[in-house]
Amino acid sequence: MPLNTYSPSTMTRSLAKHVKVVEVGPRDGLQNESGPMLHASVKANLIDQLAAAGLTHIEVAAFVHPKWVPQMANSAQVLQLITRHKHVSYSALTPNMKGLERAIEAGVDEVAVFGAASESFSQRNTNCSIAQALERFEPVAKVALDAGLKVRGYVSVVVDCPYEGPVSPSMVADVAEQLIDMGCYEVSLGDTIGTATPGRMLEMVNVVSQHVPVGQLAGHCHNTYGQALANVLMLLEAGITTFDSSVAGLGGCPYAKGASGNLATEDLAYMLHGLGIKTGIHLDRLVRVGQNISDLLGRTNGSNAGQALNGQAC
Ligand code: HMG
Ligand code: MG
């Protein structure tokens, strides 16, 4: 494996020594597949392989309406079939109490509520306004916390909305702060359509971090315009140390036409390891997982590092 190290001491701010990677491929990636629903055993096998490759936070399912996101309809079965690892947190999206009840019954470790920073995206994604979504999340967070589950929050369209254009950073800050106030331990900032460039990302985070401590923020960068790694580096410099990514760059968003997958986990790990930042990920194993799922779905591997390392004995 080529070594491409770059001393963090040469960066403008000293970077974290360890980054938490949240693998969202089995949810954010597979939710977007247009073919027939992947069998639960195929998804469970992917999740088990990701755990074996060192991922410790895996978003495995979404307890949303199956009519809206048909690929997630077998979420409960997926959770049944996973071989649980003690060191792994298995999480799922829960937009409302009905979703939370299903998630608790399925035995998740963690749930995530997902809001948006634009009204149009909130309506398209969850069929309600931003305020109504936040109102629905209140009891979800309370009951989940009472049940001993961790609760994560998302804010989508933090820079641009596919329906409204540029989004005000103060809207993002407002939603993020409300998610933290209701008990989310972390808020993941979603560049849902991948249009953000590093300067705009920084501008947004500078505003949000005046309301939510930077240690409770995460980056969720879709790679539609090839900006995701650059955006992650900018967010790292701003002090964020948790990033979401998707094996083989799988995915997109069903409510954001043209949005491509998240930053590939292989590309993220390659860059972080090159910076001397630990992730706990075994990149060689992950590369095989990414190639296997790409072959299975009949698609080109969306990870540059994955493709490059696949061509070598890794
Ligand atoms: P709704 O239709 O407004 O819900 O959907 P409702 O409360 O009016 O109920 C209508 C029917 O749906 C009822 O059934 C409910 O029981 C049922 P009926 O009485 O008619 O038979 N229902 C449910 N069924 C199963 N599971 C549930 C559930 N809730 C209600 N949880 C809802 C509201 C939010 C459920 C719907 O809009 C939905 O499922 N949306 C899907 C949203 C989604 O999954 N989007 C993609 C994930 S978010 C994303 O990708 C962005 C992210 O990656 C970050 C980024 O990139 O920015 C996280
Ligand atoms: Mg996403």
mmCIF file of N, CA and C in Angstrom, residues 39 67 80 95 117 134 145 169 197 204 263 271 307:
data_model
loop_
_atom_site.group_PDB
_atom_site.id
_atom_site.type_symbol
_atom_site.label_atom_id
_atom_site.label_comp_id
_atom_site.label_asym_id
_atom_site.label_seq_id
_atom_site.Cartn_x
_atom_site.Cartn_y
_atom_site.Cartn_z
ATOM 1 N N HIS A 39 -31.833 -8.298 -0.584
ATOM 2 C CA HIS A 39 -32.226 -9.257 0.444
ATOM 3 C C HIS A 39 -31.562 -8.879 1.769
ATOM 4 N N LYS A 67 -43.279 2.803 1.824
ATOM 5 C CA LYS A 67 -43.742 3.304 0.511
ATOM 6 C C LYS A 67 -42.817 4.418 0.033
ATOM 7 N N GLN A 80 -31.950 -8.415 12.635
ATOM 8 C CA GLN A 80 -31.999 -9.789 13.170
ATOM 9 C C GLN A 80 -30.832 -10.626 12.672
ATOM 10 N N PRO A 95 -37.784 8.711 11.981
ATOM 11 C CA PRO A 95 -38.338 10.057 11.767
ATOM 12 C C PRO A 95 -39.443 10.433 12.739
ATOM 13 N N ALA A 117 -32.581 22.163 6.927
ATOM 14 C CA ALA A 117 -32.447 23.608 7.117
ATOM 15 C C ALA A 117 -33.214 24.401 6.058
ATOM 16 N N LEU A 134 -39.259 18.995 14.087
ATOM 17 C CA LEU A 134 -38.596 19.127 15.393
ATOM 18 C C LEU A 134 -39.554 18.742 16.529
ATOM 19 N N LEU A 145 -33.895 8.085 24.732
ATOM 20 C CA LEU A 145 -32.930 8.278 25.827
ATOM 21 C C LEU A 145 -33.367 7.488 27.062
ATOM 22 N N PRO A 169 -26.657 29.980 6.905
ATOM 23 C CA PRO A 169 -26.016 29.248 8.002
ATOM 24 C C PRO A 169 -26.772 29.411 9.323
ATOM 25 N N THR A 197 -18.483 23.950 -1.434
ATOM 26 C CA THR A 197 -17.035 24.040 -1.615
ATOM 27 C C THR A 197 -16.460 24.414 -0.239
ATOM 28 N N MET A 204 -20.313 28.183 6.967
ATOM 29 C CA MET A 204 -21.478 27.588 7.652
ATOM 30 C C MET A 204 -21.064 27.092 9.039
ATOM 31 N N LEU A 263 -19.127 10.648 0.411
ATOM 32 C CA LEU A 263 -17.703 10.408 0.320
ATOM 33 C C LEU A 263 -17.454 8.918 0.589
ATOM 34 N N MET A 271 -7.091 9.235 3.127
ATOM 35 C CA MET A 271 -6.604 10.588 3.421
ATOM 36 C C MET A 271 -6.243 10.736 4.899
ATOM 37 N N GLN A 307 -10.530 1.701 -5.993
ATOM 38 C CA GLN A 307 -10.159 1.236 -7.345
ATOM 39 C C GLN A 307 -8.656 1.076 -7.461
#
